[in-house]
Short mmCIF file of C-alpha atoms and ligand atoms in Angstrom, two decimals:
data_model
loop_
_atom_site.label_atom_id
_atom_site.label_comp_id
_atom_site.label_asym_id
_atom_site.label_seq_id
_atom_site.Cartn_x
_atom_site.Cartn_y
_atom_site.Cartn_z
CA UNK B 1 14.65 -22.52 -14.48
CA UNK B 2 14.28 -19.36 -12.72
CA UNK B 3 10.88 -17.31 -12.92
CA UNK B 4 9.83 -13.84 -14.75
CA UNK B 5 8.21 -11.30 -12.70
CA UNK B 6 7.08 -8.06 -14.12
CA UNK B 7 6.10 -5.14 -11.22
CA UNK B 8 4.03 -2.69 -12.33
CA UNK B 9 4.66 0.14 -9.65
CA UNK B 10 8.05 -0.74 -8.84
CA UNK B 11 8.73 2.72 -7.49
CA UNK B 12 5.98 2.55 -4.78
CA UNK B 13 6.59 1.42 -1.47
CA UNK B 14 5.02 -2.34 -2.33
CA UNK B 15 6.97 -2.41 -5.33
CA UNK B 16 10.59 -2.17 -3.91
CA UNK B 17 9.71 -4.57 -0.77
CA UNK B 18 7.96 -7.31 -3.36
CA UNK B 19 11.58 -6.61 -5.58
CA UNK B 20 13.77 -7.45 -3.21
CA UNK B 21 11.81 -10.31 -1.85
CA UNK B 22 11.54 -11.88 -5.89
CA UNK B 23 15.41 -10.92 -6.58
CA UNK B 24 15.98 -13.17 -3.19
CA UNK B 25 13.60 -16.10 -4.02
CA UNK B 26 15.92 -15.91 -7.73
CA UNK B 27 13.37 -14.47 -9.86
CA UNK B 28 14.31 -12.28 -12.61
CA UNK B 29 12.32 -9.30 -11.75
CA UNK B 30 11.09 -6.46 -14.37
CA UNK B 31 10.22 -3.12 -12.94
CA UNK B 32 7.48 -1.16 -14.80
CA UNK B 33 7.82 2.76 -14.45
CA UNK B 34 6.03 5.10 -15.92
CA UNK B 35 8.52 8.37 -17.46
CA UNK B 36 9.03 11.33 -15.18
CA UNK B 37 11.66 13.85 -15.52
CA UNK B 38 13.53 12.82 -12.70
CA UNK B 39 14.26 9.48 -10.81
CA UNK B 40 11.82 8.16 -8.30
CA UNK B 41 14.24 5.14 -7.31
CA UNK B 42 14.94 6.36 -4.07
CA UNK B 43 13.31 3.47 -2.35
CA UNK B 44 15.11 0.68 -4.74
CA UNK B 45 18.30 2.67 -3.84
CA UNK B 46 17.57 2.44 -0.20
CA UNK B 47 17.40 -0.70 -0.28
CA UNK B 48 20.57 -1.51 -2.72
CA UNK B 49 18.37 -2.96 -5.49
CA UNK B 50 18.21 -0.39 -8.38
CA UNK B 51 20.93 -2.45 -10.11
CA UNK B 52 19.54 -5.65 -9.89
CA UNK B 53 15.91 -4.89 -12.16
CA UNK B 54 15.64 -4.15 -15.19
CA UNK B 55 13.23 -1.35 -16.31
CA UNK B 56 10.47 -1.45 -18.80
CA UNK B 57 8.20 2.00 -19.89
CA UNK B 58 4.89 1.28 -18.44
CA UNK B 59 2.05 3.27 -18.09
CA UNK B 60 -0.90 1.83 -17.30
CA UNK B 61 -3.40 4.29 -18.82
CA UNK B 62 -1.81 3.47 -22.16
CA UNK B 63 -2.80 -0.16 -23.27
CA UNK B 64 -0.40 -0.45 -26.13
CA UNK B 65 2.40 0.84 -24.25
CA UNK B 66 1.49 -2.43 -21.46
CA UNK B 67 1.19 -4.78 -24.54
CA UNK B 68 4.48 -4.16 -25.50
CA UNK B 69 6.33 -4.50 -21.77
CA UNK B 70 4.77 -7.83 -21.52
CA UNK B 71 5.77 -8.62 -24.90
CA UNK B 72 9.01 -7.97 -24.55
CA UNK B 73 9.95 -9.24 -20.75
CA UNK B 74 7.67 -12.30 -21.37
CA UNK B 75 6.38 -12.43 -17.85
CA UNK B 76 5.20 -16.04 -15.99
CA UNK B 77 3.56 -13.41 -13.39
CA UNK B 78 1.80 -10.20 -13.37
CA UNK B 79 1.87 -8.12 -10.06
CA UNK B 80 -0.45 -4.97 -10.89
CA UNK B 81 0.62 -2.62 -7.67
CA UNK B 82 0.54 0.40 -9.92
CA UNK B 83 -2.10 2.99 -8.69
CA UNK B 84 -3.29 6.41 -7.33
CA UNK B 85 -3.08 5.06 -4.23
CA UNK B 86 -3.84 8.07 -2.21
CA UNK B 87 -7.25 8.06 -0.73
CA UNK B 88 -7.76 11.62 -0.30
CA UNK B 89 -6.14 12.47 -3.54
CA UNK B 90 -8.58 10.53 -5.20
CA UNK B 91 -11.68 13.12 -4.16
CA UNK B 92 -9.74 15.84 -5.87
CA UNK B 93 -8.81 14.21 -9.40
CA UNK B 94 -11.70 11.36 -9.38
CA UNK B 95 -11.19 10.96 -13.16
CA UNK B 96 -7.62 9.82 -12.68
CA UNK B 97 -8.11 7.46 -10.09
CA UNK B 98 -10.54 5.73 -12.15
CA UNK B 99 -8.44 5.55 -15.43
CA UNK B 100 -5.30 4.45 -13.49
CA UNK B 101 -6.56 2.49 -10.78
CA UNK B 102 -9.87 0.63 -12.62
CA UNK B 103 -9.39 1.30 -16.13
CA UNK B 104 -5.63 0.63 -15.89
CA UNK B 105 -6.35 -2.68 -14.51
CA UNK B 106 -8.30 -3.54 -17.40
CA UNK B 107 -6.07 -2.85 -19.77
CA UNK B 108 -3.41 -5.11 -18.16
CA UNK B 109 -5.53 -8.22 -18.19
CA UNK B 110 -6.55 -7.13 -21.77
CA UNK B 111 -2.99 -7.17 -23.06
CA UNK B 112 -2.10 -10.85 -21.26
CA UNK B 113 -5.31 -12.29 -22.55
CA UNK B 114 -4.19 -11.21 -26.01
CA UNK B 115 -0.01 -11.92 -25.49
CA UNK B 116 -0.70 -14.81 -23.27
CA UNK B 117 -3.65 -15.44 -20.93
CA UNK B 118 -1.05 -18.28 -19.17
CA UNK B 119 0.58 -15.43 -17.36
CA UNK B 120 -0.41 -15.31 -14.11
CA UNK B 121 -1.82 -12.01 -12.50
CA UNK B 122 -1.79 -10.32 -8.89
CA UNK B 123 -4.32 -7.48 -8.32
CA UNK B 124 -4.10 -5.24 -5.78
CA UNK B 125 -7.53 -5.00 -4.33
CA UNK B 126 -7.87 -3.06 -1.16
CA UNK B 127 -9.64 -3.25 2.65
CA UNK B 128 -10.89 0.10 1.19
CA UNK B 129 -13.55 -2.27 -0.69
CA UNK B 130 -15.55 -2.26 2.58
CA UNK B 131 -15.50 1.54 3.02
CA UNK B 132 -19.01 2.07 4.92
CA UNK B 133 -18.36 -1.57 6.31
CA UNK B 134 -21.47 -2.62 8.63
CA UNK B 135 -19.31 -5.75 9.65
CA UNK B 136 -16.45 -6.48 11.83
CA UNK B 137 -14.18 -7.79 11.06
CA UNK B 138 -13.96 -7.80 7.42
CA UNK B 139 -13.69 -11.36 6.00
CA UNK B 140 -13.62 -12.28 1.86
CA UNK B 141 -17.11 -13.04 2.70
CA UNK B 142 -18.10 -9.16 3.73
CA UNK B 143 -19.72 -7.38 1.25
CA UNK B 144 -18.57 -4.51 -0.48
CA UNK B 145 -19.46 -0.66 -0.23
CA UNK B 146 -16.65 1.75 -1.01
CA UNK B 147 -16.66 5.22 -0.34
CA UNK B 148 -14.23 7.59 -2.42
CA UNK B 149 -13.22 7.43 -6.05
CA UNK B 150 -10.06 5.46 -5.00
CA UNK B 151 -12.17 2.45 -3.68
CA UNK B 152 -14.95 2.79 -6.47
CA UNK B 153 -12.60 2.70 -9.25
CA UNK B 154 -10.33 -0.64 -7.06
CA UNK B 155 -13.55 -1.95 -6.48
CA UNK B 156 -14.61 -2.37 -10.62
CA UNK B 157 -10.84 -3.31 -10.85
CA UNK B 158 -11.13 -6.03 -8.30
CA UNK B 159 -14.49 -7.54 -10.14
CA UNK B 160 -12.59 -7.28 -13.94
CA UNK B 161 -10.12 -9.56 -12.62
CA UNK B 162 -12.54 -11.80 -11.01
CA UNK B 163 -14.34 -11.33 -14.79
CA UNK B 164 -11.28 -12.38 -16.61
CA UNK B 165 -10.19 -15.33 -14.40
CA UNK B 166 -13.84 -16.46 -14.77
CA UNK B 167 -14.57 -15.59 -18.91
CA UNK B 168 -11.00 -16.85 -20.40
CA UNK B 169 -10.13 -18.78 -17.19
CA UNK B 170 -6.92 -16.80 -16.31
CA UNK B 171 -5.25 -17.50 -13.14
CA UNK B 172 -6.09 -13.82 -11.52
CA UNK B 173 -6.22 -13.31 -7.85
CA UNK B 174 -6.99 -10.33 -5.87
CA UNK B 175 -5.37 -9.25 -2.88
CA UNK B 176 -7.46 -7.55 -0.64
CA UNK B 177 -4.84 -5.86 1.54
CA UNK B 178 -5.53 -4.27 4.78
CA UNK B 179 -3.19 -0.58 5.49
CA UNK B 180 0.71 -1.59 4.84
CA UNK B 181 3.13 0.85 6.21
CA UNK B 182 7.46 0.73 6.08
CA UNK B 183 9.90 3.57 6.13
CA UNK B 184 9.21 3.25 2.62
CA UNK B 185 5.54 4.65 3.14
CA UNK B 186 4.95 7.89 0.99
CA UNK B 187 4.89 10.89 2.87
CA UNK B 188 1.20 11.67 2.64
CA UNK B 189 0.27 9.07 4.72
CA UNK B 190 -0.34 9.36 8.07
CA UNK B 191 2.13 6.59 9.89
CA UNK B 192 4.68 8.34 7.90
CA UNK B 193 3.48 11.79 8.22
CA UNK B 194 3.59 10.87 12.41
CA UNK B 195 7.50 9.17 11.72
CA UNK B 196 8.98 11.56 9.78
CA UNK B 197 6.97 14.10 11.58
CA UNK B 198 8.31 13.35 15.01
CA UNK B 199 12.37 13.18 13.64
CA UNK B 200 11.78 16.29 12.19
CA UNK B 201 10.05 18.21 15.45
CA UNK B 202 13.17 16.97 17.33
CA UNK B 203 15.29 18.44 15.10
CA UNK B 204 13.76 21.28 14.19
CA UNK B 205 10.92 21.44 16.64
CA UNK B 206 7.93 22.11 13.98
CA UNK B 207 5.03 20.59 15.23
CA UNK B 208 2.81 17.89 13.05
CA UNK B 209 -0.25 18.90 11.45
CA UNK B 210 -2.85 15.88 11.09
CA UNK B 211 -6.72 15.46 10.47
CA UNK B 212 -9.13 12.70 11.95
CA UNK B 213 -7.16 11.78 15.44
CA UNK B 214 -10.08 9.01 15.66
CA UNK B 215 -9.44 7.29 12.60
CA UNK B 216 -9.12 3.91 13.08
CA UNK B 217 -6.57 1.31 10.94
CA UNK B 218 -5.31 -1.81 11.40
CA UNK B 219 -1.58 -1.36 10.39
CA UNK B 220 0.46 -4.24 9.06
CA UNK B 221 3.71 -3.77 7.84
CA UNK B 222 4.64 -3.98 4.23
CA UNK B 223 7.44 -6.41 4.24
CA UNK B 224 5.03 -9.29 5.58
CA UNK B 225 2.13 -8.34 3.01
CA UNK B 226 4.32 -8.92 -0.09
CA UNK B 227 4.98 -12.30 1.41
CA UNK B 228 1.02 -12.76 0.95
CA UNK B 229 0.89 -11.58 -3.01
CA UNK B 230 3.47 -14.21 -4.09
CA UNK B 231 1.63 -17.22 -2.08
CA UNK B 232 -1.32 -16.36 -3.87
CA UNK B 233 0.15 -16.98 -6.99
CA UNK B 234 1.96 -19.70 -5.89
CA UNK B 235 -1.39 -21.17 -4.60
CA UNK B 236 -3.27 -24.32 -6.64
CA UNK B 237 -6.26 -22.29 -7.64
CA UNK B 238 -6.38 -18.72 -8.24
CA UNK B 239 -8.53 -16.49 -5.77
CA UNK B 240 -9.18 -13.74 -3.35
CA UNK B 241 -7.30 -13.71 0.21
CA UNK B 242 -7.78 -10.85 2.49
CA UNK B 243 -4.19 -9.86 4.74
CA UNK B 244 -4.14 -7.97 7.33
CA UNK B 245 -3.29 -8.25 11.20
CA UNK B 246 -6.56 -8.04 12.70
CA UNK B 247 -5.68 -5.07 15.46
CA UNK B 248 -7.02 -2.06 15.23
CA UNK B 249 -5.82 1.16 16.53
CA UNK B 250 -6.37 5.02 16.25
CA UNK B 251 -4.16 7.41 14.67
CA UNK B 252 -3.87 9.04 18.04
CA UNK B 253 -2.82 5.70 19.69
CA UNK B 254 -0.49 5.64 16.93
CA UNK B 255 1.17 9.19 17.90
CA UNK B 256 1.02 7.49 21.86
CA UNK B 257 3.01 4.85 20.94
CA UNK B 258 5.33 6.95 19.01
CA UNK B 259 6.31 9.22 22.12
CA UNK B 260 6.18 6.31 24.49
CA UNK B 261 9.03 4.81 22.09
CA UNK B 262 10.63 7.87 22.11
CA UNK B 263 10.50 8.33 25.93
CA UNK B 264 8.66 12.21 25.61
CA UNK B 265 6.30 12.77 27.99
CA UNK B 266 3.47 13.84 25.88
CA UNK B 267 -0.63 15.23 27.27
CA UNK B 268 -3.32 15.91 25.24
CA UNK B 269 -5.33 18.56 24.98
CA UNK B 270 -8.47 17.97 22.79
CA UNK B 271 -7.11 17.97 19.27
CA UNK B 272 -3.45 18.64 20.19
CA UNK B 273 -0.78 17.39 21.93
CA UNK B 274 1.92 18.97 23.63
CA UNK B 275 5.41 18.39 25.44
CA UNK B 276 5.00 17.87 29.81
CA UNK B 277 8.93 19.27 30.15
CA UNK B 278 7.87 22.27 28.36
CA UNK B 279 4.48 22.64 27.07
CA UNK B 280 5.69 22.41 23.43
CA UNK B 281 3.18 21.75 21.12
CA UNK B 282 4.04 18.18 18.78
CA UNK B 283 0.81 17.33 17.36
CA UNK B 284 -1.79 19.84 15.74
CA UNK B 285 -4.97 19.26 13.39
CA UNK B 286 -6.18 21.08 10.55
CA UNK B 287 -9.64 20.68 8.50
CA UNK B 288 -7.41 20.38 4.92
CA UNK B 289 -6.83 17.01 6.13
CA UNK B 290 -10.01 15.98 6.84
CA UNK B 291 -12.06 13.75 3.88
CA UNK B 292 -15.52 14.16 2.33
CA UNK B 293 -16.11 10.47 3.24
CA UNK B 294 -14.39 8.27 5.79
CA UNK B 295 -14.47 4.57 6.08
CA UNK B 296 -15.84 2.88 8.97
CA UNK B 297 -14.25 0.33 11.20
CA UNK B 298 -11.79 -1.32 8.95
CA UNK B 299 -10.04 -5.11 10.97
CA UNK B 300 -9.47 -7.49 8.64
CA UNK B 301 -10.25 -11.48 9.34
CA UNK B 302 -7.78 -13.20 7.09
CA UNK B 303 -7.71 -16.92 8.45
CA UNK B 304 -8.41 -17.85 5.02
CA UNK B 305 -4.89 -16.64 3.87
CA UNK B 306 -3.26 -18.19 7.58
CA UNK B 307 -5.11 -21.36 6.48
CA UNK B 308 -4.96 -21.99 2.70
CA UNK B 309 -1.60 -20.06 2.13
CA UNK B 310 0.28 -20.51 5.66
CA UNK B 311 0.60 -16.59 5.90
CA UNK B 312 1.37 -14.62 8.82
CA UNK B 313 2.59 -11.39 10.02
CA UNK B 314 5.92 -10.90 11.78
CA UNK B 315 5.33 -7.61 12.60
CA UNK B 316 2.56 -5.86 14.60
CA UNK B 317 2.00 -1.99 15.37
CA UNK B 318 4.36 -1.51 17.70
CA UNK B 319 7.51 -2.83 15.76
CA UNK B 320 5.86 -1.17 12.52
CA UNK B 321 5.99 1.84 14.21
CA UNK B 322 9.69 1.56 15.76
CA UNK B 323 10.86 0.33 12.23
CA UNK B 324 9.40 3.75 10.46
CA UNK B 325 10.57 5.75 13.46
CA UNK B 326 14.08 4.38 13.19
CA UNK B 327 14.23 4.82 9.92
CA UNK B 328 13.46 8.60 10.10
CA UNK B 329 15.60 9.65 12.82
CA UNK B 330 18.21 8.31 10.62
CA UNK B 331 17.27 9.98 7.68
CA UNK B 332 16.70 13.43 9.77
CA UNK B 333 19.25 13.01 12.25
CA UNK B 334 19.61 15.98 15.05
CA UNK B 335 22.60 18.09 14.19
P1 NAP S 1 2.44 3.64 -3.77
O1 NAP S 1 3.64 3.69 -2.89
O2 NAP S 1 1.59 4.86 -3.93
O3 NAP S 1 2.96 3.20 -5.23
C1 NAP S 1 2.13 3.30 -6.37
C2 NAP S 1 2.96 2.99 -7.60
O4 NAP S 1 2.10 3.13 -8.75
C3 NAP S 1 4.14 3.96 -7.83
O5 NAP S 1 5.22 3.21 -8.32
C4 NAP S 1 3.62 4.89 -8.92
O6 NAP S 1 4.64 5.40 -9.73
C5 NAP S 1 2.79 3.90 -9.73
N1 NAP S 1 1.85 4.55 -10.65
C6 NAP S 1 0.98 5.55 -10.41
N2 NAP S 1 0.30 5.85 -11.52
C7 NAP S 1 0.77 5.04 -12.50
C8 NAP S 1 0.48 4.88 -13.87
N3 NAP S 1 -0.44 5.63 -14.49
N4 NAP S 1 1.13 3.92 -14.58
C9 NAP S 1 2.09 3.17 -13.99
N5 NAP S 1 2.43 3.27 -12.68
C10 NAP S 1 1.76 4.21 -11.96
O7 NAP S 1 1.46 2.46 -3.35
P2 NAP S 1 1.75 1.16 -2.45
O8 NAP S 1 1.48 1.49 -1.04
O9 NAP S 1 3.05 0.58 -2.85
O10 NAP S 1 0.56 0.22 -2.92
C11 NAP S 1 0.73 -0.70 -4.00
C12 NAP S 1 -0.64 -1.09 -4.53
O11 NAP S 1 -1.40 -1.70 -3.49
C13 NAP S 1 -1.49 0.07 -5.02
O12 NAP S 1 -2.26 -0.42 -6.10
C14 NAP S 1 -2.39 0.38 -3.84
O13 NAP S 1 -3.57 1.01 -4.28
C15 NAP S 1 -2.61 -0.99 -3.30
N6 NAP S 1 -2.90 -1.08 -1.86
C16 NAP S 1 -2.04 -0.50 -0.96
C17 NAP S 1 -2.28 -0.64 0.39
C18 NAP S 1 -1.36 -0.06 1.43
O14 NAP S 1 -1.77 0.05 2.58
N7 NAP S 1 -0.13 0.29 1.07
C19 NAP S 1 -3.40 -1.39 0.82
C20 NAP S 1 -4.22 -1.99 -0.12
C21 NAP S 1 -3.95 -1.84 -1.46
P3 NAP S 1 5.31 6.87 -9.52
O15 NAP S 1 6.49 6.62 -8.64
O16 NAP S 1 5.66 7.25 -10.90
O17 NAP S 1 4.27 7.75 -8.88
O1 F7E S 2 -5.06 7.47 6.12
C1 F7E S 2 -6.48 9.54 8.82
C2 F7E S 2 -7.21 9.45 7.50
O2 F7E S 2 -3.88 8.23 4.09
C3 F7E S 2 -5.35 6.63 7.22
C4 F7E S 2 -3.67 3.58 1.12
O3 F7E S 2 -2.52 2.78 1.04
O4 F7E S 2 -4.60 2.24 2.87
C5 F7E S 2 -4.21 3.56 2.54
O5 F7E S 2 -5.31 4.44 2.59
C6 F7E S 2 -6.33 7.32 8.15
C7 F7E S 2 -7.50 7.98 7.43
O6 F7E S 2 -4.32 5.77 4.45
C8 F7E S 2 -4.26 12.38 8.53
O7 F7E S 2 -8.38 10.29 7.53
C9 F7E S 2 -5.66 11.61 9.98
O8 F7E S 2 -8.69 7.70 8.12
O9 F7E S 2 -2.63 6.88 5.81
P1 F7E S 2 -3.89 7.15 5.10
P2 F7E S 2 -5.73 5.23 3.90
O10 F7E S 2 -6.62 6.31 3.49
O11 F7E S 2 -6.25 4.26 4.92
C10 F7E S 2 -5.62 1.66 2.03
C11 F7E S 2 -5.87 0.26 2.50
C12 F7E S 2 -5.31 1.77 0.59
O12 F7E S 2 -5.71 0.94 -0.21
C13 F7E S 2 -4.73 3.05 0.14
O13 F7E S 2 -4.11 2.92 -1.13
O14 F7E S 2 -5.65 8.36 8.82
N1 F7E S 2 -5.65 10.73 8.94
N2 F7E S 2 -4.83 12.62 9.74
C14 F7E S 2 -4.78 11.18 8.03
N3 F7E S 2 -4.38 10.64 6.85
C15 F7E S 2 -3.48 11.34 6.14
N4 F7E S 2 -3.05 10.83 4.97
N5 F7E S 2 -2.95 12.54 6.58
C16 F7E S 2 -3.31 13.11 7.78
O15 F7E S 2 -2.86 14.18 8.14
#
């Protein structure tokens, strides 16, 4: 008999690539969205899936509300993606992140524990856990010490789960996901601010305006990750599995890549780069980008998952980054 899966988050990026990936594996595959006044399906429609789920009200902030979805779509699995997931966001509404992103967590596990603690649960814990890391690279075994509201409010999420799996012996796994990116990425984030950036400067010749240049991430892409969330619920025992690729670059040897690909000659100087042919500026910084806090180096060991789950990653940086390029230049084609 085919399985249940209920997505909370089914409008963010991870939510439409985990959809399609269910809906192909047979699943029957609720999508939890929370009410807006317009539609935010653009990604499921991208991807020619918005017919195929059927939709639930679900806010995670509102327990009774969750109760009820999983009452009425009678899950066998629980993938919690919903969240504030934007880091820098997170230092300018703190209070939110924490109800959604910890508090909202809580209340999910609450509600199967009460409707049915046999319903397996995914959590979507975060490299972000590491923050100030003094390790590297970051293994399940690497201790914790976040640093913005985002990663303090993931990190009490991540321990709840442990907490229920452990008190009423629920099988609830954390995910502990290194950076994702697709051309489904949201637009504040920088791989997608440097993609959609770069198809719009050719077109209309703005240039980009970024923060840290020396930020380091190691970039997987988001259609291998969601691979990783079902295995672990697939797996015999429930329990935490770090994903990631284990390269690390900078965002400005992201932006290198992305004019190599493109075949502009691009120099920099200092902060900012500009065009050889012409001296056209591309890339620019500005301070509103910058954070309070940054992370530290953030590569992620995840042999465990390779191991125990026989994950991998198809993709690496480079064909991440021509994927997301692709994508934009055909979304913002040059008239
Ligand atoms: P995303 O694109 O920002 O999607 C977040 C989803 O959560 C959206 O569907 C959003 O709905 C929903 N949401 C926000 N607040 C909600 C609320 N109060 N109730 C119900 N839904 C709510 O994030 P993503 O990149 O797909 O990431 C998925 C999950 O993995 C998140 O929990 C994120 O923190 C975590 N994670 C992501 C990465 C990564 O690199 N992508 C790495 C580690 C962990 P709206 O459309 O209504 O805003
Ligand atoms: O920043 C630097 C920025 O916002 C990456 C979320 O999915 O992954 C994501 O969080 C780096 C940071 O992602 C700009 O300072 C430079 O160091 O793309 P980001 P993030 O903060 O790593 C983790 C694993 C999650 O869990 C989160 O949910 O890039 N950076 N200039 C910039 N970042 C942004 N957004 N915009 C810039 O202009």
């Amino acid at each position: 008999m085919s399985k249940t899966a209920l997505v909370t988050g089914i409008t963010g990026q991870d939510g439409c690539y985990l959809a399609k990936s269910l809906l192909e594996k047979g699943y029957k595959v609720y999508g939890g969205q929370r009410r807006s006044t317009s539609s935010k399906h653009w990604r499921l429609d991208e991807m020619g899936i918005t017919g195929d789920i059927e939709y639930v009200e679900l806010d995670v902030v509102d327990q009774a509300n969750i109760r009820r979805a999983i009452e009425k779509t009678k899950p066998d699995e629980v993938y919690n993606l919903a969240a504030q997931s934007f880091v820098a966001l997170s230092f300018e509404q703190p209070e939110l992140a924490t109800l959604v992103d910890g508090f909202g967590t809580l209340k999910v596990l609450e509600s199967i524990r009460q409707v049915n603690p046999r319903i397996k649960f995914y959590q979507a814990s975060s490299s972000e856990l590491y923050g100030k890391t003094q390790e590297a690279p970051q293994s399940e075994q690497t201790s914790f010490h976040p640093c913005s509201p985002y990663a303090v409010a993931k990190l009490y999420a991540h321990w709840i789960t442990i907490n229920y799996r452990e008190a009423y012996d629920m099988f609830a796994c954390c995910g502990i996901l290194f950076n994702h990116e697709s051309p489904m990425r949201g637009e504040n984030f920088v791989t997608r601010k440097i993609s959609k950036g770069i198809a719009l400067w050719l077109r209309e010749g703005q240039p980009i305006v970024l923060g840290n240049l020396e930020a380091k991430r190691d970039w997987g892409h988001a259609e291998d990750f969601v691979e990783g969330m079902q295995l672990m619920l697939n797996a015999d025992q429930p329990q935490e599995y770090v994903l990631a690729t284990g390269k690390v670059h900078t965002v400005r040897q992201f932006i290198d890549k992305t004019l190599a690909y493109l075949s502009i000659p691009g120099y920099w100087k200092n902060d900012e780069c500009f065009d050889k042919r012409n001296d056209k500026l591309i890339v620019t910084t500005d301070k509103s980008n910058l954070r309070p806090a940054e992370v530290g180096l953030l590569a992620g060991d995840s042999t465990k998952a390779k191991t125990e789950l026989g994950w991998n990653h198809k993709y690496d940086v480079d064909s991440l980054m021509a994927d997301m390029v692709e994508a934009d230049l055909r979304r913002y084609p040059r008239p």
